[in-house]
Amino acid sequence: MNFSLDDIQQKFRGCGLKSTPQRTAIYQALVHSTAHPTAEDLFAQVLPTYPMLSLNTVYYTLGVLRTAGLVQEVNIGHDRARFDANLSPHHHVICLGCQTILDVMDPKLNRLTSPSGLPKDFEITQYQVAFRGYCGPCRQSKASNTASSSGKRPISQ
Amino acid sequence: MNFSLDDIQQKFRGCGLKSTPQRTAIYQALVHSTAHPTAEDLFAQVLPTYPMLSLNTVYYTLGVLRTAGLVQEVNIGHDRARFDANLSPHHHVICLGCQTILDVMDPKLNRLTSPSGLPKDFEITQYQVAFRGYCGPCRQSKASNTASSSGKRPISQ
DNA sequence: TTGATAAATAGGAATGATTACTAAAAAGGA
DNA sequence: TCCTTTTTAGTAATCATTCCTATTTATCAA
Ligand SMILES: [Mn+2]
Ligand SMILES: [Mn+2]
Ligand SMILES: [Zn+2]
Ligand SMILES: [Zn+2]
């Protein structure tokens, strides 16, 4: 999970992408994160090092990396896109209170059989399991504080 | 799956919700759909019957129904919220080409064991499997027409 | 090393789904 | 019926994301 700058440059070149300082910094920030950050999260993280960085560039970069297959988008709701540089097959646990996303690497989940009742011309390319619930802190604030929400509104599904 | 107007009124009253023509029409449209429509889809569908209907009311109504537990939000991406009145545990197949969402009722998928490696204070309340791939028509247009996208409008209703 | 070329960047403007605000209408209960 | 609370509809605001475009930069070939 730890790449040198040369590794990253190699990886970019291998995909036909130019290697730029901004792009490298954005990708590196994502690789080092386990929080499935938003574009704005990454922007804020890289900005101190590149004060001229544009949020637009972060979106553009993430789009390019996604097209190149170096990054995947994780959708926990329709509100904001969250990104993941972890390409190994894995699944997610989402806290409905604080929107935290945790990785689930359980190998049992990677052997699900194709679902029954599908149109036979439908080709499944991947699947992902989203577990939802409440993390420890959010369970507490739910129990103690019934009425007032703890700030962020939960997503549903 | 087929409710009379009285059934719906009963259901609303049972949740402490007022029964209004607009609300009934919106809910009925959703119940009769298997397409997981957007708020705007439902708006368009109900508008001919209630020409003064506001899209705002559709959003408000869906929010109320979701809070009451009569409707769930299905997130296939971060772009637009899609809704589902099917509350029985089921999963989804999503076409990456045309954004169509199909229901998957495979009972095998409702017996997944809790994933390993979770913080022990995390409480899972539900989970959902999202299969992704390409439907028959989209596989064809992908094969024949590499460059031009076939338009990414979901097939509604 | 240099120059050509295509890609990347930054900034500003635009888009579009959703929410906020609010006055008027309507539903449900007494 | 009358009262209270929701609901509705219209408009404006918000905010994530995309579009547009001039400038800069990385890469490659001469
Ligand atoms: Mn992940
Ligand atoms: Mn469904
Ligand atoms: Zn939490
Ligand atoms: Zn399709």
Short mmCIF file of C-alpha atoms (C1' of nucleotides) and ligand atoms in Angstrom, two decimals:
data_model
loop_
_atom_site.label_atom_id
_atom_site.label_comp_id
_atom_site.label_asym_id
_atom_site.label_seq_id
_atom_site.Cartn_x
_atom_site.Cartn_y
_atom_site.Cartn_z
CA MET A 1 0.00 0.00 0.00
CA ASN A 2 3.03 2.32 0.12
CA PHE A 3 4.24 3.59 -3.23
CA SER A 4 7.26 5.67 -3.97
CA LEU A 5 6.98 8.59 -6.32
CA ASP A 6 8.72 6.50 -8.96
CA ASP A 7 6.20 3.72 -8.55
CA ILE A 8 3.39 6.17 -9.08
CA GLN A 9 5.05 7.73 -12.09
CA GLN A 10 5.53 4.25 -13.51
CA LYS A 11 1.89 3.46 -12.90
CA PHE A 12 0.71 6.64 -14.59
CA ARG A 13 2.94 6.17 -17.59
CA GLY A 14 1.78 2.60 -17.90
CA CYS A 15 -1.76 3.89 -18.31
CA GLY A 16 -0.76 6.53 -20.83
CA LEU A 17 -1.20 9.31 -18.31
CA LYS A 18 1.17 12.18 -17.81
CA SER A 19 2.78 12.35 -14.45
CA THR A 20 2.32 15.74 -12.86
CA PRO A 21 2.98 16.90 -9.32
CA GLN A 22 -0.69 17.65 -8.66
CA ARG A 23 -1.86 14.34 -10.04
CA THR A 24 0.72 12.47 -8.05
CA ALA A 25 -0.19 14.27 -4.86
CA ILE A 26 -3.91 13.63 -5.31
CA TYR A 27 -3.41 9.96 -6.04
CA GLN A 28 -0.97 9.56 -3.19
CA ALA A 29 -3.37 11.19 -0.75
CA LEU A 30 -6.07 8.78 -1.87
CA VAL A 31 -3.81 5.75 -1.67
CA HIS A 32 -2.78 6.63 1.86
CA SER A 33 -6.33 7.15 3.02
CA THR A 34 -8.71 4.50 4.24
CA ALA A 35 -11.56 6.98 4.70
CA HIS A 36 -12.95 6.96 1.15
CA PRO A 37 -12.60 10.72 0.86
CA THR A 38 -14.58 13.09 -1.30
CA ALA A 39 -13.01 15.25 -3.99
CA GLU A 40 -13.13 18.14 -1.57
CA ASP A 41 -11.45 16.11 1.15
CA LEU A 42 -8.57 15.39 -1.19
CA PHE A 43 -8.48 19.00 -2.31
CA ALA A 44 -8.15 20.17 1.29
CA GLN A 45 -5.47 17.65 1.98
CA VAL A 46 -3.28 18.53 -1.00
CA LEU A 47 -3.89 22.28 -0.95
CA PRO A 48 -1.21 23.14 1.65
CA THR A 49 1.42 21.61 -0.61
CA TYR A 50 0.03 23.09 -3.84
CA PRO A 51 -1.68 26.36 -2.93
CA MET A 52 -2.66 27.01 -6.56
CA LEU A 53 -4.45 23.69 -6.87
CA SER A 54 -7.95 23.93 -8.24
CA LEU A 55 -10.84 21.80 -7.02
CA ASN A 56 -11.64 21.42 -10.69
CA THR A 57 -8.32 19.69 -11.16
CA VAL A 58 -9.15 17.25 -8.39
CA TYR A 59 -12.40 16.30 -10.12
CA TYR A 60 -10.67 16.06 -13.48
CA THR A 61 -7.87 13.97 -12.05
CA LEU A 62 -10.22 11.59 -10.27
CA GLY A 63 -12.17 11.19 -13.49
CA VAL A 64 -9.03 10.37 -15.42
CA LEU A 65 -7.81 7.93 -12.79
CA ARG A 66 -11.19 6.25 -12.70
CA THR A 67 -11.25 5.88 -16.47
CA ALA A 68 -7.76 4.43 -16.29
CA GLY A 69 -8.95 1.95 -13.70
CA LEU A 70 -6.67 3.21 -10.94
CA VAL A 71 -9.49 4.48 -8.76
CA GLN A 72 -13.04 3.48 -8.07
CA GLU A 73 -16.00 5.51 -7.00
CA VAL A 74 -17.83 4.32 -3.91
CA ASN A 75 -21.44 5.40 -3.73
CA ILE A 76 -22.97 5.50 -0.31
CA GLY A 77 -25.68 7.92 -1.30
CA HIS A 78 -26.59 10.33 -4.01
CA ASP A 79 -25.10 13.30 -2.27
CA ARG A 80 -21.36 13.21 -2.78
CA ALA A 81 -18.98 10.94 -4.65
CA ARG A 82 -16.41 9.16 -2.55
CA PHE A 83 -13.28 7.58 -3.91
CA ASP A 84 -11.20 4.51 -3.24
CA ALA A 85 -7.77 3.56 -4.53
CA ASN A 86 -8.15 0.09 -3.06
CA LEU A 87 -8.81 -2.04 -6.11
CA SER A 88 -8.76 -5.43 -4.47
CA PRO A 89 -12.25 -6.91 -4.29
CA HIS A 90 -13.77 -5.78 -1.04
CA HIS A 91 -16.99 -4.47 0.42
CA HIS A 92 -18.09 -1.69 2.73
CA VAL A 93 -19.72 -0.99 6.04
CA ILE A 94 -21.38 2.40 6.25
CA CYS A 95 -22.38 4.17 9.44
CA LEU A 96 -25.75 5.82 8.97
CA GLY A 97 -24.89 8.31 11.68
CA CYS A 98 -21.52 9.75 10.69
CA GLN A 99 -21.19 8.43 7.12
CA THR A 100 -17.97 6.66 7.92
CA ILE A 101 -17.07 3.95 5.42
CA LEU A 102 -15.08 0.96 6.56
CA ASP A 103 -13.55 -1.66 4.31
CA VAL A 104 -14.66 -5.25 4.62
CA MET A 105 -12.22 -7.77 3.21
CA ASP A 106 -14.12 -10.92 4.12
CA PRO A 107 -13.23 -13.46 1.38
CA LYS A 108 -16.56 -15.24 1.86
CA LEU A 109 -18.24 -12.24 0.27
CA ASN A 110 -16.19 -12.61 -2.90
CA ARG A 111 -17.77 -15.91 -3.82
CA LEU A 112 -21.41 -14.97 -4.16
CA THR A 113 -23.12 -16.90 -6.90
CA SER A 114 -24.86 -15.03 -9.65
CA PRO A 115 -28.37 -14.12 -8.57
CA SER A 116 -31.32 -16.12 -9.82
CA GLY A 117 -34.03 -14.57 -11.94
CA LEU A 118 -31.82 -12.43 -14.12
CA PRO A 119 -32.48 -11.84 -17.81
CA LYS A 120 -30.05 -14.25 -19.44
CA ASP A 121 -28.54 -11.57 -21.64
CA PHE A 122 -27.52 -9.51 -18.64
CA GLU A 123 -23.80 -9.67 -18.01
CA ILE A 124 -22.69 -9.03 -14.43
CA THR A 125 -19.23 -7.53 -14.25
CA GLN A 126 -18.94 -6.93 -10.50
CA TYR A 127 -20.91 -6.71 -7.33
CA GLN A 128 -20.54 -5.00 -4.03
CA VAL A 129 -22.15 -5.51 -0.66
CA ALA A 130 -23.03 -2.46 1.42
CA PHE A 131 -23.64 -3.13 5.08
CA ARG A 132 -25.30 -0.31 6.94
CA GLY A 133 -25.72 0.38 10.59
CA TYR A 134 -24.28 2.44 13.41
CA CYS A 135 -20.77 2.65 14.76
CA GLY A 136 -20.14 2.67 18.51
CA PRO A 137 -20.08 6.45 19.01
CA CYS A 138 -23.15 6.94 16.84
CA ARG A 139 -25.06 4.26 18.75
CA GLN A 140 -24.39 6.15 21.94
CA SER A 141 -25.44 9.53 20.63
CA LYS A 142 -28.54 7.90 19.18
CA ALA A 143 -29.44 6.36 22.53
CA SER A 144 -28.70 9.39 24.71
CA ASN A 145 -30.05 12.03 22.39
CA THR A 146 -33.29 10.87 20.81
CA ALA A 147 -34.58 14.11 19.40
CA SER A 148 -31.69 16.21 18.23
CA SER A 149 -29.64 14.74 15.47
CA SER A 150 -25.91 14.86 15.89
CA GLY A 151 -25.42 17.20 12.97
CA LYS A 152 -25.17 15.15 9.83
CA ARG A 153 -28.33 13.70 8.48
CA PRO A 154 -28.27 10.00 7.88
CA ILE A 155 -28.68 8.59 4.46
CA SER A 156 -31.20 5.90 3.83
CA GLN A 157 -31.47 2.87 1.67
CA MET B 1 -48.69 -5.30 -4.69
CA ASN B 2 -51.98 -3.79 -5.82
CA PHE B 3 -53.53 -1.38 -3.33
CA SER B 4 -56.90 0.26 -3.49
CA LEU B 5 -57.18 3.92 -2.62
CA ASP B 6 -58.70 2.88 0.70
CA ASP B 7 -55.74 0.64 1.46
CA ILE B 8 -53.39 3.52 0.83
CA GLN B 9 -55.43 5.91 2.95
CA GLN B 10 -55.40 3.31 5.72
CA LYS B 11 -51.66 2.97 5.41
CA PHE B 12 -51.09 6.71 5.56
CA ARG B 13 -53.36 7.18 8.55
CA GLY B 14 -51.66 4.31 10.31
CA CYS B 15 -48.40 6.23 10.03
CA GLY B 16 -49.94 9.46 11.25
CA LEU B 17 -49.83 10.96 7.77
CA LYS B 18 -52.63 12.91 6.18
CA SER B 19 -54.06 11.41 3.07
CA THR B 20 -54.08 13.83 0.19
CA PRO B 21 -54.74 13.28 -3.50
CA GLN B 22 -51.23 14.29 -4.48
CA ARG B 23 -49.60 12.11 -1.86
CA THR B 24 -51.75 9.17 -2.81
CA ALA B 25 -50.99 9.59 -6.49
CA ILE B 26 -47.26 9.83 -5.91
CA TYR B 27 -47.18 6.78 -3.68
CA GLN B 28 -49.39 4.83 -6.03
CA ALA B 29 -47.18 5.65 -8.98
CA LEU B 30 -44.19 4.41 -7.04
CA VAL B 31 -45.92 1.24 -5.88
CA HIS B 32 -46.92 0.39 -9.42
CA SER B 33 -43.45 0.96 -10.79
CA THR B 34 -40.63 -1.52 -10.85
CA ALA B 35 -38.20 0.96 -12.37
CA HIS B 36 -37.00 2.67 -9.19
CA PRO B 37 -37.94 6.09 -10.52
CA THR B 38 -36.46 9.44 -9.62
CA ALA B 39 -38.49 12.23 -8.04
CA GLU B 40 -38.73 13.82 -11.44
CA ASP B 41 -39.94 10.58 -13.03
CA LEU B 42 -42.76 10.45 -10.52
CA PHE B 43 -43.49 14.12 -11.02
CA ALA B 44 -43.83 13.62 -14.76
CA GLN B 45 -46.05 10.63 -14.27
CA VAL B 46 -48.46 12.30 -11.87
CA LEU B 47 -48.47 15.73 -13.51
CA PRO B 48 -51.12 14.96 -16.16
CA THR B 49 -53.58 14.11 -13.39
CA TYR B 50 -52.58 17.02 -11.13
CA PRO B 51 -51.39 19.83 -13.38
CA MET B 52 -50.69 22.11 -10.40
CA LEU B 53 -48.40 19.57 -8.76
CA SER B 54 -45.03 20.93 -7.72
CA LEU B 55 -41.81 18.99 -8.00
CA ASN B 56 -41.11 20.30 -4.55
CA THR B 57 -44.13 18.42 -3.28
CA VAL B 58 -42.80 15.22 -4.78
CA TYR B 59 -39.53 15.64 -2.91
CA TYR B 60 -41.34 16.55 0.29
CA THR B 61 -43.70 13.61 -0.05
CA LEU B 62 -40.93 11.13 -0.71
CA GLY B 63 -39.09 12.44 2.32
CA VAL B 64 -42.16 12.00 4.49
CA LEU B 65 -42.83 8.52 3.18
CA ARG B 66 -39.23 7.55 3.72
CA THR B 67 -39.27 8.79 7.29
CA ALA B 68 -42.49 6.85 7.83
CA GLY B 69 -40.78 3.75 6.48
CA LEU B 70 -43.10 3.34 3.51
CA VAL B 71 -40.44 4.04 0.92
CA GLN B 72 -36.74 3.45 0.61
CA GLU B 73 -34.11 5.30 -1.29
CA VAL B 74 -31.97 3.25 -3.65
CA ASN B 75 -28.64 4.78 -4.45
CA ILE B 76 -26.95 3.60 -7.57
CA GLY B 77 -24.70 6.61 -7.79
CA HIS B 78 -24.30 10.03 -6.31
CA ASP B 79 -26.18 11.74 -9.09
CA ARG B 80 -29.89 11.27 -8.52
CA ALA B 81 -31.94 9.65 -5.80
CA ARG B 82 -34.12 6.76 -6.88
CA PHE B 83 -36.99 5.39 -4.89
CA ASP B 84 -38.50 2.03 -4.14
CA ALA B 85 -41.80 1.15 -2.47
CA ASN B 86 -40.80 -2.50 -2.36
CA LEU B 87 -39.90 -3.01 1.28
CA SER B 88 -39.34 -6.75 1.22
CA PRO B 89 -35.65 -7.59 1.55
CA HIS B 90 -34.21 -7.69 -1.92
CA HIS B 91 -31.20 -6.61 -3.91
CA HIS B 92 -30.47 -4.87 -7.17
CA VAL B 93 -28.86 -5.31 -10.54
CA ILE B 94 -27.77 -2.09 -12.16
CA CYS B 95 -26.97 -1.63 -15.83
CA LEU B 96 -23.94 0.61 -16.17
CA GLY B 97 -25.10 1.57 -19.65
CA CYS B 98 -28.68 2.72 -19.23
CA GLN B 99 -28.91 2.93 -15.43
CA THR B 100 -31.79 0.50 -15.33
CA ILE B 101 -32.29 -1.08 -11.92
CA LEU B 102 -33.73 -4.57 -11.67
CA ASP B 103 -34.89 -6.23 -8.49
CA VAL B 104 -33.20 -9.41 -7.33
CA MET B 105 -35.25 -11.49 -4.93
CA ASP B 106 -32.81 -14.39 -4.52
CA PRO B 107 -33.38 -15.70 -0.98
CA LYS B 108 -29.79 -16.95 -0.80
CA LEU B 109 -28.68 -13.33 -0.62
CA ASN B 110 -30.73 -12.70 2.49
CA ARG B 111 -28.69 -15.05 4.62
CA LEU B 112 -25.25 -13.49 4.42
CA THR B 113 -23.35 -13.82 7.65
CA SER B 114 -22.03 -10.73 9.34
CA PRO B 115 -18.67 -9.77 7.86
CA SER B 116 -15.48 -10.59 9.72
CA GLY B 117 -13.13 -7.88 10.93
CA LEU B 118 -15.73 -5.42 12.11
CA PRO B 119 -15.31 -3.28 15.21
CA LYS B 120 -17.37 -5.17 17.79
CA ASP B 121 -19.39 -2.10 18.75
CA PHE B 122 -20.63 -1.64 15.20
CA GLU B 123 -24.25 -2.68 14.83
CA ILE B 124 -25.32 -3.74 11.34
CA THR B 125 -28.99 -3.04 10.69
CA GLN B 126 -29.23 -4.11 7.06
CA TYR B 127 -27.23 -4.84 3.99
CA GLN B 128 -27.76 -4.72 0.29
CA VAL B 129 -25.98 -6.26 -2.66
CA ALA B 130 -25.55 -4.21 -5.82
CA PHE B 131 -24.69 -6.20 -8.91
CA ARG B 132 -23.46 -4.14 -11.81
CA GLY B 133 -23.02 -4.94 -15.45
CA TYR B 134 -24.67 -4.48 -18.80
CA CYS B 135 -28.12 -5.44 -20.01
CA GLY B 136 -28.61 -7.06 -23.41
CA PRO B 137 -29.28 -3.89 -25.42
CA CYS B 138 -26.42 -2.04 -23.75
CA ARG B 139 -24.01 -4.89 -24.45
CA GLN B 140 -24.89 -4.62 -28.12
CA SER B 141 -24.51 -0.88 -28.35
CA LYS B 142 -21.23 -1.18 -26.48
CA ALA B 143 -19.95 -3.75 -28.97
CA SER B 144 -21.16 -2.09 -32.16
CA ASN B 145 -20.69 1.53 -31.22
CA THR B 146 -17.54 2.07 -29.23
CA ALA B 147 -17.32 5.84 -29.33
CA SER B 148 -20.78 7.32 -29.11
CA SER B 149 -22.59 6.69 -25.89
CA SER B 150 -26.17 5.64 -26.31
CA GLY B 151 -27.43 8.41 -24.06
CA LYS B 152 -27.49 7.84 -20.34
CA ARG B 153 -31.16 8.35 -19.60
CA PRO B 154 -32.67 5.72 -17.40
CA ILE B 155 -35.67 3.90 -18.75
CA SER B 156 -38.39 4.96 -16.38
CA GLN B 157 -41.76 3.50 -15.59
"C1'" DT C 1 18.64 20.69 -26.30
"C1'" DT C 2 14.90 22.29 -28.58
"C1'" DG C 3 10.38 22.57 -30.62
"C1'" DA C 4 6.01 20.48 -31.53
"C1'" DT C 5 1.94 18.51 -29.76
"C1'" DA C 6 -1.29 16.88 -26.89
"C1'" DA C 7 -2.65 16.76 -22.16
"C1'" DA C 8 -3.20 19.03 -17.79
"C1'" DT C 9 -4.13 22.96 -14.95
"C1'" DA C 10 -6.68 26.90 -12.94
"C1'" DG C 11 -10.20 30.02 -12.84
"C1'" DG C 12 -14.67 31.43 -13.71
"C1'" DA C 13 -19.17 30.46 -15.24
"C1'" DA C 14 -22.89 27.23 -15.83
"C1'" DT C 15 -25.67 23.27 -14.68
"C1'" DG C 16 -28.87 20.60 -12.21
"C1'" DA C 17 -30.64 18.06 -8.31
"C1'" DT C 18 -32.17 19.07 -3.97
"C1'" DT C 19 -33.42 22.05 -0.12
"C1'" DA C 20 -35.14 26.30 2.18
"C1'" DC C 21 -38.59 29.69 2.83
"C1'" DT C 22 -43.24 31.06 2.97
"C1'" DA C 23 -48.09 32.17 2.14
"C1'" DA C 24 -52.20 29.82 0.94
"C1'" DA C 25 -54.99 25.59 0.90
"C1'" DA C 26 -56.59 21.44 2.86
"C1'" DA C 27 -57.04 17.48 6.14
"C1'" DG C 28 -58.30 15.61 10.56
"C1'" DG C 29 -60.10 16.10 15.05
"C1'" DA C 30 -63.02 18.34 18.64
"C1'" DT D 1 -68.45 24.03 12.04
"C1'" DC D 2 -63.96 25.75 13.77
"C1'" DC D 3 -59.18 25.05 15.04
"C1'" DT D 4 -54.76 23.35 14.62
"C1'" DT D 5 -51.37 21.22 12.10
"C1'" DT D 6 -49.88 19.49 7.64
"C1'" DT D 7 -49.44 19.86 3.17
"C1'" DT D 8 -48.99 22.24 -1.04
"C1'" DA D 9 -46.89 25.19 -4.61
"C1'" DG D 10 -44.12 28.84 -5.96
"C1'" DT D 11 -39.86 31.04 -5.76
"C1'" DA D 12 -35.30 31.52 -4.41
"C1'" DA D 13 -31.11 29.52 -2.61
"C1'" DT D 14 -27.61 25.92 -2.12
"C1'" DC D 15 -24.01 23.12 -3.45
"C1'" DA D 16 -21.64 19.32 -5.81
"C1'" DT D 17 -20.20 18.68 -10.21
"C1'" DT D 18 -19.38 19.89 -14.98
"C1'" DC D 19 -18.36 23.06 -18.79
"C1'" DC D 20 -15.47 26.45 -21.11
"C1'" DT D 21 -11.10 28.32 -22.16
"C1'" DA D 22 -6.63 30.46 -21.95
"C1'" DT D 23 -2.28 29.23 -20.13
"C1'" DT D 24 1.07 26.02 -18.70
"C1'" DT D 25 3.37 21.71 -18.69
"C1'" DA D 26 4.90 16.85 -19.79
"C1'" DT D 27 6.38 13.93 -23.23
"C1'" DC D 28 8.42 12.75 -27.40
"C1'" DA D 29 10.95 13.30 -31.60
"C1'" DA D 30 14.21 15.74 -34.22
MN MN E 1 -12.97 0.57 0.19
MN MN E 2 -35.98 -2.63 -5.64
ZN ZN E 3 -20.92 6.65 13.08
ZN ZN E 4 -28.65 -1.16 -20.12
#
